Tab-separated table of C-alpha atoms in Angstrom:
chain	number	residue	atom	x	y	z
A	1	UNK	CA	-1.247	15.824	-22.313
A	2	UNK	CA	2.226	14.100	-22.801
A	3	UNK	CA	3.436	12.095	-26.152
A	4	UNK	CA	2.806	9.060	-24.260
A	5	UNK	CA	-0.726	9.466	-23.202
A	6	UNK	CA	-1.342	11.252	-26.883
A	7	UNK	CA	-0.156	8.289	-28.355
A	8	UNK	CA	-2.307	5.721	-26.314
A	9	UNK	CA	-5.638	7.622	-26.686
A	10	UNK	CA	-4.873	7.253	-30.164
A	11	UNK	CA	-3.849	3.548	-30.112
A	12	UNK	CA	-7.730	3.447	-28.135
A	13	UNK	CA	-9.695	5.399	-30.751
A	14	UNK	CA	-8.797	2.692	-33.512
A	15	UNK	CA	-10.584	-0.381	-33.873
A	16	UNK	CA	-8.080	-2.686	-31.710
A	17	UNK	CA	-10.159	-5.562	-31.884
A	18	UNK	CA	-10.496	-5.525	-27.907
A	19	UNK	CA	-14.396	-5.897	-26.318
A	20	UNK	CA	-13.427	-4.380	-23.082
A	21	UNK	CA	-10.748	-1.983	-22.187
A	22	UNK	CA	-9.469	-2.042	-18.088
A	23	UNK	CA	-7.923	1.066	-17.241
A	24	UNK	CA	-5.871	1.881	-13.955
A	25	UNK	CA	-5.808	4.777	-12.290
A	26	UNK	CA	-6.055	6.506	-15.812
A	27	UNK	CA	-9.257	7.161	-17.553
A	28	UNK	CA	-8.679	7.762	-21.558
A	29	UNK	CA	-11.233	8.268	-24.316
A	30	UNK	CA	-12.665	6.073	-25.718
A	31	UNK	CA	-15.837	4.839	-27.243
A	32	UNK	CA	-15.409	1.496	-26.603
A	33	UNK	CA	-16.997	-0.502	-23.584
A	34	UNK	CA	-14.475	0.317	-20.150
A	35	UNK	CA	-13.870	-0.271	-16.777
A	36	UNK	CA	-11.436	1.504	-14.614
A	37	UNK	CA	-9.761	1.358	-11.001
A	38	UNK	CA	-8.712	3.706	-8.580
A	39	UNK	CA	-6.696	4.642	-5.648
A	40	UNK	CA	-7.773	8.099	-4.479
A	41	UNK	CA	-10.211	10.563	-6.190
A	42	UNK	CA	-6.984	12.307	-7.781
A	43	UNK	CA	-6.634	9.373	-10.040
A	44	UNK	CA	-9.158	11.428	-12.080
A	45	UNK	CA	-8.596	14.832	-10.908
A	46	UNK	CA	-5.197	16.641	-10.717
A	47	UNK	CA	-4.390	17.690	-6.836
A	48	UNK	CA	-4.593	21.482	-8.048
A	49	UNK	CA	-7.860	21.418	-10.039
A	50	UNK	CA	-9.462	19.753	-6.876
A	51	UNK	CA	-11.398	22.664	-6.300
A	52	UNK	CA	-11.789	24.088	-10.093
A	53	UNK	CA	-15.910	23.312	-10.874
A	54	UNK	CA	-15.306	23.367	-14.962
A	55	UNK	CA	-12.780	20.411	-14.650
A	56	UNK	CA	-14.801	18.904	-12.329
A	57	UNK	CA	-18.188	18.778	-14.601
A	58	UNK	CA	-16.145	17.719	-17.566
A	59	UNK	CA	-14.915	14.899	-15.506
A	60	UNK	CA	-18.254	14.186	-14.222
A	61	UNK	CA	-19.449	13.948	-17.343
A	62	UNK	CA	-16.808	11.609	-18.535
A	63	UNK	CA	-17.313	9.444	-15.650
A	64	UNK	CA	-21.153	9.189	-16.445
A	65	UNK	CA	-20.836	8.291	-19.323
A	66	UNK	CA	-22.846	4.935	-21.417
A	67	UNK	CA	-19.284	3.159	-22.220
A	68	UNK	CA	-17.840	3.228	-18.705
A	69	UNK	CA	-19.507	0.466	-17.331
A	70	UNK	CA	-17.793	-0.161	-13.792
A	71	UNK	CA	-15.595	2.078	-11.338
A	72	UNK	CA	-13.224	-0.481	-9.421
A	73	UNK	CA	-11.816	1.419	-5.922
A	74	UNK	CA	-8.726	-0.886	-5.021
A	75	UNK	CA	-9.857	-0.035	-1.027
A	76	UNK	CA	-12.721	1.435	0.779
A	77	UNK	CA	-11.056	5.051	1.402
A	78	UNK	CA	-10.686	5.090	-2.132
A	79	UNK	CA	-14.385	5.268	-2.379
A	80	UNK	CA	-14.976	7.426	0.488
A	81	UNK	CA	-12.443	9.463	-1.508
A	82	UNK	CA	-13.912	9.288	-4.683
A	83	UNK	CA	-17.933	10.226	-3.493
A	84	UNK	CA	-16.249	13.433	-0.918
A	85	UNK	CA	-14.775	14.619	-4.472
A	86	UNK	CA	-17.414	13.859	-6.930
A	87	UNK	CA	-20.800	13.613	-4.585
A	88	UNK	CA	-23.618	11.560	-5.875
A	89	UNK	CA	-23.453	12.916	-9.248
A	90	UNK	CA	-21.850	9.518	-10.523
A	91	UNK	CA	-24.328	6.805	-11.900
A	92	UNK	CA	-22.217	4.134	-12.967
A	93	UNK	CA	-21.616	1.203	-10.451
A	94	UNK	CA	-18.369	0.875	-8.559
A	95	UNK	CA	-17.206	-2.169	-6.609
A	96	UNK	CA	-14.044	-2.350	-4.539
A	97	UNK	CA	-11.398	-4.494	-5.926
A	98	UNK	CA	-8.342	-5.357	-3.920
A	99	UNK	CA	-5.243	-5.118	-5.455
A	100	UNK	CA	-3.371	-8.759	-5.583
A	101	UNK	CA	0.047	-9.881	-6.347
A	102	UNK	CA	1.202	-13.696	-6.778
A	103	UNK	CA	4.592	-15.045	-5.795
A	104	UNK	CA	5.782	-18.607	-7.154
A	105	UNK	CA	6.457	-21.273	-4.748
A	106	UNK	CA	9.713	-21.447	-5.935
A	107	UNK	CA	10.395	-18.380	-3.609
A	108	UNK	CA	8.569	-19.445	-1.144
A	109	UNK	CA	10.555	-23.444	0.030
A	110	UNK	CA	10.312	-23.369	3.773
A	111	UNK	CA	13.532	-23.137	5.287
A	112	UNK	CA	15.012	-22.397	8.864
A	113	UNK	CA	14.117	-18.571	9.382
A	114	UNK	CA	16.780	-16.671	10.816
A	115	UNK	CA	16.118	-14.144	13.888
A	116	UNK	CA	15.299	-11.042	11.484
A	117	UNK	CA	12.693	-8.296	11.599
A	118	UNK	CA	12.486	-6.346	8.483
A	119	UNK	CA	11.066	-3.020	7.525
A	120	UNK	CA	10.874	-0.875	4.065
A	121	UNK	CA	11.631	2.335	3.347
A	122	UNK	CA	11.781	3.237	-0.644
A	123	UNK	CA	14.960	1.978	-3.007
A	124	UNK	CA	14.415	4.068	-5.948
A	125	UNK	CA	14.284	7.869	-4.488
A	126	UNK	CA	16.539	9.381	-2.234
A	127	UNK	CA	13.868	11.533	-0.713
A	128	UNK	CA	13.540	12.758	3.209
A	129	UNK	CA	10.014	12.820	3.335
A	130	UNK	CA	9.083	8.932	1.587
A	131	UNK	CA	11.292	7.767	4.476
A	132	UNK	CA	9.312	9.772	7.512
A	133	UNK	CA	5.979	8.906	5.517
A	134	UNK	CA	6.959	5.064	5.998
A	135	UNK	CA	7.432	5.511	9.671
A	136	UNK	CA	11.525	5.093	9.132
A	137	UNK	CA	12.486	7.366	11.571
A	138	UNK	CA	10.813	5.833	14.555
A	139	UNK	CA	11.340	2.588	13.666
A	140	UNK	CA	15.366	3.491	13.260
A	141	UNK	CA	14.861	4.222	17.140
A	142	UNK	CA	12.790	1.089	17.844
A	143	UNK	CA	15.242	-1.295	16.323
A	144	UNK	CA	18.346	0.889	18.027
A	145	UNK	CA	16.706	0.082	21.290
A	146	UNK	CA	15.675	-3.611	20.447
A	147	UNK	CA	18.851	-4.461	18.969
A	148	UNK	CA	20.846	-3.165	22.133
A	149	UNK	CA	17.739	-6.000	23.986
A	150	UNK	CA	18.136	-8.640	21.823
A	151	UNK	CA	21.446	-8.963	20.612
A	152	UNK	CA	20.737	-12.314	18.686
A	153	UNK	CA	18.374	-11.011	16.608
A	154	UNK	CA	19.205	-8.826	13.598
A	155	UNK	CA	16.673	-5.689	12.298
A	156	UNK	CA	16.957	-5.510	9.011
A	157	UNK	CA	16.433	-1.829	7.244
A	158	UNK	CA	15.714	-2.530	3.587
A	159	UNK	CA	15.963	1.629	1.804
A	160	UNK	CA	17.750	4.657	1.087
A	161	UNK	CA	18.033	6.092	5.004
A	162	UNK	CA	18.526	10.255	4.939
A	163	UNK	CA	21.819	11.002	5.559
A	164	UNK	CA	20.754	13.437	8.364
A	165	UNK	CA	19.766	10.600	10.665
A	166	UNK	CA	22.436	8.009	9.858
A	167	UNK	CA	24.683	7.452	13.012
A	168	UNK	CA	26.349	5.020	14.879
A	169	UNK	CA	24.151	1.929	15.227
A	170	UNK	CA	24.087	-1.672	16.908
A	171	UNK	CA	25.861	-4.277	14.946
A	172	UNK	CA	22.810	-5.943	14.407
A	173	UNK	CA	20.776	-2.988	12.822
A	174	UNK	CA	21.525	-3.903	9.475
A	175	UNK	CA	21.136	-0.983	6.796
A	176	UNK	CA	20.639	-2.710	2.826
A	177	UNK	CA	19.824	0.592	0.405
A	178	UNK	CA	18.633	-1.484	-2.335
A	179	UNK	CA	18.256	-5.574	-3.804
A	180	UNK	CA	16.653	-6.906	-6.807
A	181	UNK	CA	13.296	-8.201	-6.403
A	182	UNK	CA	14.320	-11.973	-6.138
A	183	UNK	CA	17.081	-10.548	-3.369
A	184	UNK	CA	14.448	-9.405	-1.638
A	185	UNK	CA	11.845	-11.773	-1.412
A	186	UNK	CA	15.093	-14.165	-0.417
A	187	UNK	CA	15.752	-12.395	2.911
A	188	UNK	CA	11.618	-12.204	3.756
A	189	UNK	CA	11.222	-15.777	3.312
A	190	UNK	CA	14.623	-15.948	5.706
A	191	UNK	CA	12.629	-13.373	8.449
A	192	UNK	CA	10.166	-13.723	10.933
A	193	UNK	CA	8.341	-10.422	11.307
A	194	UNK	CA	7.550	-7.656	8.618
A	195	UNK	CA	7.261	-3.851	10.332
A	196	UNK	CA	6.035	-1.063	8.437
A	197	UNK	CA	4.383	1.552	10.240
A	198	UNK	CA	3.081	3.461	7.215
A	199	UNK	CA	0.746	6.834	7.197
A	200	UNK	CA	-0.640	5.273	3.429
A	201	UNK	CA	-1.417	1.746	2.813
A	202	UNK	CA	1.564	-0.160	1.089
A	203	UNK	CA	-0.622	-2.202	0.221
A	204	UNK	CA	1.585	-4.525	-2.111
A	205	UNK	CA	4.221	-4.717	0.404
A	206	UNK	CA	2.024	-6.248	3.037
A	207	UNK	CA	0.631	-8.582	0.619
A	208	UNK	CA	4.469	-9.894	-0.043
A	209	UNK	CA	4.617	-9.900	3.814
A	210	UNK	CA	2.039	-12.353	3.960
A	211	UNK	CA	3.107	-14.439	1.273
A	212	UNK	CA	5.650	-15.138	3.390
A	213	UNK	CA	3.713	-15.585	6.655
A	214	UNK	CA	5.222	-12.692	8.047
A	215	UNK	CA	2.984	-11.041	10.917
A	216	UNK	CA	2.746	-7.287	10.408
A	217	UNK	CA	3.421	-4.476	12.579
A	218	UNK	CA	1.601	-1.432	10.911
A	219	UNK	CA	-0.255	1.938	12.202
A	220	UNK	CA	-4.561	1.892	12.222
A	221	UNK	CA	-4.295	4.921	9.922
A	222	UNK	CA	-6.030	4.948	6.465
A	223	UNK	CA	-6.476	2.123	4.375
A	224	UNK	CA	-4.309	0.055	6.711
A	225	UNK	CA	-6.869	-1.677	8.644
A	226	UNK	CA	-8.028	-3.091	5.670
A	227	UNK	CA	-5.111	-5.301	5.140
A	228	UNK	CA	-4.022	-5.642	8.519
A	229	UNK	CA	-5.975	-6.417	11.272
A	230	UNK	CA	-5.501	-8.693	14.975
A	231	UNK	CA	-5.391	-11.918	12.907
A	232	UNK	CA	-2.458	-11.430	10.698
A	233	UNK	CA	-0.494	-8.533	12.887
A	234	UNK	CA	-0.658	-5.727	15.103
A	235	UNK	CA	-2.358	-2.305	14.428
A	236	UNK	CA	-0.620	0.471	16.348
A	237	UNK	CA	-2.484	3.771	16.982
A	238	UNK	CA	0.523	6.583	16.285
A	239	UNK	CA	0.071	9.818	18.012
A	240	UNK	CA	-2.293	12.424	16.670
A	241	UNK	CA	-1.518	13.558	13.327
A	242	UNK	CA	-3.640	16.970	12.269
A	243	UNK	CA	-4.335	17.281	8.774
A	244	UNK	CA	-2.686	14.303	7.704
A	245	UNK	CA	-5.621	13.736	5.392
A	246	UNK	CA	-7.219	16.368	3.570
A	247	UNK	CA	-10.868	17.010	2.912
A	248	UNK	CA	-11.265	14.258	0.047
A	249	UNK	CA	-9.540	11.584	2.239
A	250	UNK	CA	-6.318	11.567	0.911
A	251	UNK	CA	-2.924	11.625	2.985
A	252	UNK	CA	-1.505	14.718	2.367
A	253	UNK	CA	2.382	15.513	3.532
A	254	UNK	CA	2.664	19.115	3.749
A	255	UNK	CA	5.776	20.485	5.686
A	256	UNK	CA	3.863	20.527	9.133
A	257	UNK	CA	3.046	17.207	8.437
A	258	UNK	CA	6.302	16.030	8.306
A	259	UNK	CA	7.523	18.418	11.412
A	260	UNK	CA	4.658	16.390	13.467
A	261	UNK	CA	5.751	13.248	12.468
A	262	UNK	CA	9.219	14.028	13.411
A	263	UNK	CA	7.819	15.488	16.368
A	264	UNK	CA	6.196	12.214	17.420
A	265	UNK	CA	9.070	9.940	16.409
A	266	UNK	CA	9.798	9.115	20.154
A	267	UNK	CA	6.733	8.169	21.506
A	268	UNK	CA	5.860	6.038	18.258
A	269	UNK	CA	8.491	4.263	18.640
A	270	UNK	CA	7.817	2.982	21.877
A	271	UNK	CA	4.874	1.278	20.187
A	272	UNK	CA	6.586	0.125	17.843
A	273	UNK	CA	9.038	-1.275	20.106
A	274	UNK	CA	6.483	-2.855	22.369
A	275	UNK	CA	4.286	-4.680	19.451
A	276	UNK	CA	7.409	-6.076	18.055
A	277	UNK	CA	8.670	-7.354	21.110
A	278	UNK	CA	5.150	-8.609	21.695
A	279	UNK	CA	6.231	-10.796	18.509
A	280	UNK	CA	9.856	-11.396	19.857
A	281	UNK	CA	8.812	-13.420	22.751
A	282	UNK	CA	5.654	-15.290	21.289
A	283	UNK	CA	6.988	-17.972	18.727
A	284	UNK	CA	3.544	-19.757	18.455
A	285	UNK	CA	1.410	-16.064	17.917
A	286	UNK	CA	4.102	-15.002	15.396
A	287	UNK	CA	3.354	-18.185	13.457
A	288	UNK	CA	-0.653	-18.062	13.823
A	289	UNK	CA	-0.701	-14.456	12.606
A	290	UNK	CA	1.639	-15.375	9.619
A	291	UNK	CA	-0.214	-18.208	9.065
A	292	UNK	CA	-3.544	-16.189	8.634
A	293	UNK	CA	-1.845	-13.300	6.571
A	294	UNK	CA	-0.628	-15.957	3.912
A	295	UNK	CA	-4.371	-17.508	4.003
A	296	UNK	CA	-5.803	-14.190	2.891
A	297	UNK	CA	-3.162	-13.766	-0.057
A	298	UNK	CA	-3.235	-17.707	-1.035
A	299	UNK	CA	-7.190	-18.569	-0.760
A	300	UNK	CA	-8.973	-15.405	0.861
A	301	UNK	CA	-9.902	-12.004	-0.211
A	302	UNK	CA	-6.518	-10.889	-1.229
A	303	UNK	CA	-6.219	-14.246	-3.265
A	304	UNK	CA	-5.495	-14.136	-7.570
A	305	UNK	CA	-8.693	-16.439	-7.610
A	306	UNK	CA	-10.854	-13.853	-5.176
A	307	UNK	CA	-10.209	-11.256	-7.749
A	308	UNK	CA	-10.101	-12.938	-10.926
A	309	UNK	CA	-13.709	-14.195	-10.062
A	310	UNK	CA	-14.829	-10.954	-9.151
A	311	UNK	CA	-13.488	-9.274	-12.055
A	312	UNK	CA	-14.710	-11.668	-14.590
A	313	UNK	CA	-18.098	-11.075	-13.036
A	314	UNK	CA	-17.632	-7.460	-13.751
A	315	UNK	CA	-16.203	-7.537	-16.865
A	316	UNK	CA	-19.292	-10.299	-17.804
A	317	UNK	CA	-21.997	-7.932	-16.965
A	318	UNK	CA	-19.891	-4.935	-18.886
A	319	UNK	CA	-19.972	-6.434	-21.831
A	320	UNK	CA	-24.050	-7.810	-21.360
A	321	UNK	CA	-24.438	-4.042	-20.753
C-alpha cells in the first residue's frame, strides 16, 4: 500500500465527523457507513490477482460487508464487469450512476462556428498505443482524405501524434499537442462536429462534446452506445477486433491488439470518413443531433440535477440503513 493510501485509511479510521463516506474507484477501510463507484471490476481487484481466489474472497468479503451500503457502476459494462468477476456472491445493492461534468455558460456564448471537426487523442503522455486506442490513426487518414475534399473546412487534431506516423499533411489538418482546459473548450464551442472513434468510452469527453452541441462520431464498441446513440451522433461499427475485451469485460490492449487495430486502420477510416461527411453536407442534422446531445448533459440523464437526485436518494437510504 503506498504513503498516500496509508495515510488516507488512517485519516478514515478517526472520527472525521462525516455520516457517509463516497469513494471512487477505491474502496478503503473503514467502519463508517460507505458508498463507492466503479468503472470496471479492476477498480477492486488488481489486473494480475484477477484470477488469485484468496484475494478474491477477501475482497468479497469486504464488499459484503454491513457498512458498504451501495455499489455505484458509472455504466452498464461496468456492472456486467463487476458480476463476470465477482458472481452473485455480492449482497449489497448497486445502481448505475453516470458520470457528469458541468461547464459554465460563460464558455458556452453562442457565436459563429467556424468549419472545424475536432478529434482527441491524449495531451499528457506521449504514448503509441493511447493514440491507436483513441482511433488516431484512422482518423489521421480520414481527415487527410477529407481535407484534400473539403478544402474550406479545417480538421482539427487536438494530442501528442507518434512521431512514426507524422508526415506531410493538408494545410487544413491542423495538429495542436496540447491547450489548457479553457483553450480547449474555446475551439469546441468554435467547431461543429466532435469525432472520436474510441475502443473505451471517453466518457467525459463526449459529455464536453455535447455541452457544446457537437454531434459525435464514435465506434458501437463498449460502453459507447451508452452515451452515443442516432439522436446525438453516429455509431460506427469498426472492423472485427478479437480479444479486445477480456473475459471480465474489460478492453484489454495487448500487442496483437494494437497490430489489429493498425491492421484495420484503412478500412475504418472509410467509415469514419463517410459518417463525417454525412455531417459535412447536412447543416440542419448536425444541429438536431447537437441539439439532443446538449439536452442529455443540460436536463437529461447525463444532467448535474439527474445525478444529484439520484445520489441523494442513495446516500438517503444509506444513512436510514
Amino acid at each position: 500500500m503506498s504513503r498516500f493510501h496509508q495515510k488516507f485509511n488512517d485519516i478514515l479510521r478517526k472520527d472525521s465527523g462525516s455520516d457517509l463516506i463516497h469513494f471512487t474507484f477505491h474502496f478503503g477501510n473503514t467502519k463508517k457507513r460507505c458508498v463507492v463507484d466503479y468503472e470496471t471490476g479492476y477498480s477492486f481487484i488488481n489486473i494480475k490477482d484477477k484470477e488469485n481466489k484468496l484475494v478474491k474472497n477477501r475482497m468479497i468479503r469486504k464488499l459484503n460487508k454491513k457498512n458498504l451500503k451501495y455499489l455505484m457502476p458509472i455504466h452498464k459494462e461496468s456492472l456486467k464487469s463487476f458480476k463476470l468477476l465477482f458472481g452473485n456472491k455480492i449482497k449489497n445493492p448497486q445502481e448505475i450512476v453516470y458520470p457528469t461534468i458541468f461547464i459554465p455558460e460563460e464558455f458556452r456564448k453562442p457565436i459563429k462556428r467556424k468549419n472545424r471537426i475536432v478529434f482527441i487523442s491524449t495531451t499528457n503522455i506521449l504514448e503509441d498505443k493511447i493514440f491507436l486506442i483513441k482511433g488516431g490513426l484512422e482518423t489521421l487518414i480520414a481527415f487527410e482524405k477529407l481535407a484534400q475534399k473539403y478544402p474550406k473546412w479545417n480538421f482539427t487534431i487536438l494530442g501528442k501524434i507518434p512521431s512514426i506516423i507524422k508526415k506531410d499533411l493538408p494545410k487544413n489538418v491542423i495538429l495542436i499537442d496540447s491547450l489548457p482546459r479553457e483553450e480547449m473548450w474555446k475551439m469546441f464551442n468554435e467547431s461543429k462536429i466532435f469525432v472520436q472513434p474510441c475502443y473505451q468510452a471517453p466518457a467525459m469527453s463526449f459529455l464536453e462534446a455535447m455541452w457544446f452541441k457537437l454531434p459525435i462520431v464514435t465506434y458501437n464498441c463498449w460502453a459507447n452506445d451508452e452515451y452515443v446513440d442516432e439522436k446525438n451522433g453516429i455509431l460506427i461499427n469498426p472492423e472485427p477486433l478479437n480479444s479486445y475485451i477480456d473475459e471480465y469485460n474489460v478492453p484489454n490492449y495487448t500487442k496483437d491488439v494494437l497490430e489489429k487495430i493498425k491492421e484495420n486502420s484503412n478500412k475504418n477510416s472509410k467509415k469514419i470518413e463517410k459518417a463525417v461527411e454525412k455531417l459535412i453536407k447536412n447543416n440542419k442534422l448536425r444541429e438536431k443531433l447537437g441539439e439532443n446531445g446538449f439536452n442529455r448533459v443540460s436536463i437529461g440523464k447525463f444532467s448535474i440535477d439527474k445525478k444529484n437526485e439520484k445520489l441523494r436518494k442513495i446516500y438517503e437510504t444509506a444513512l436510514k440503513n
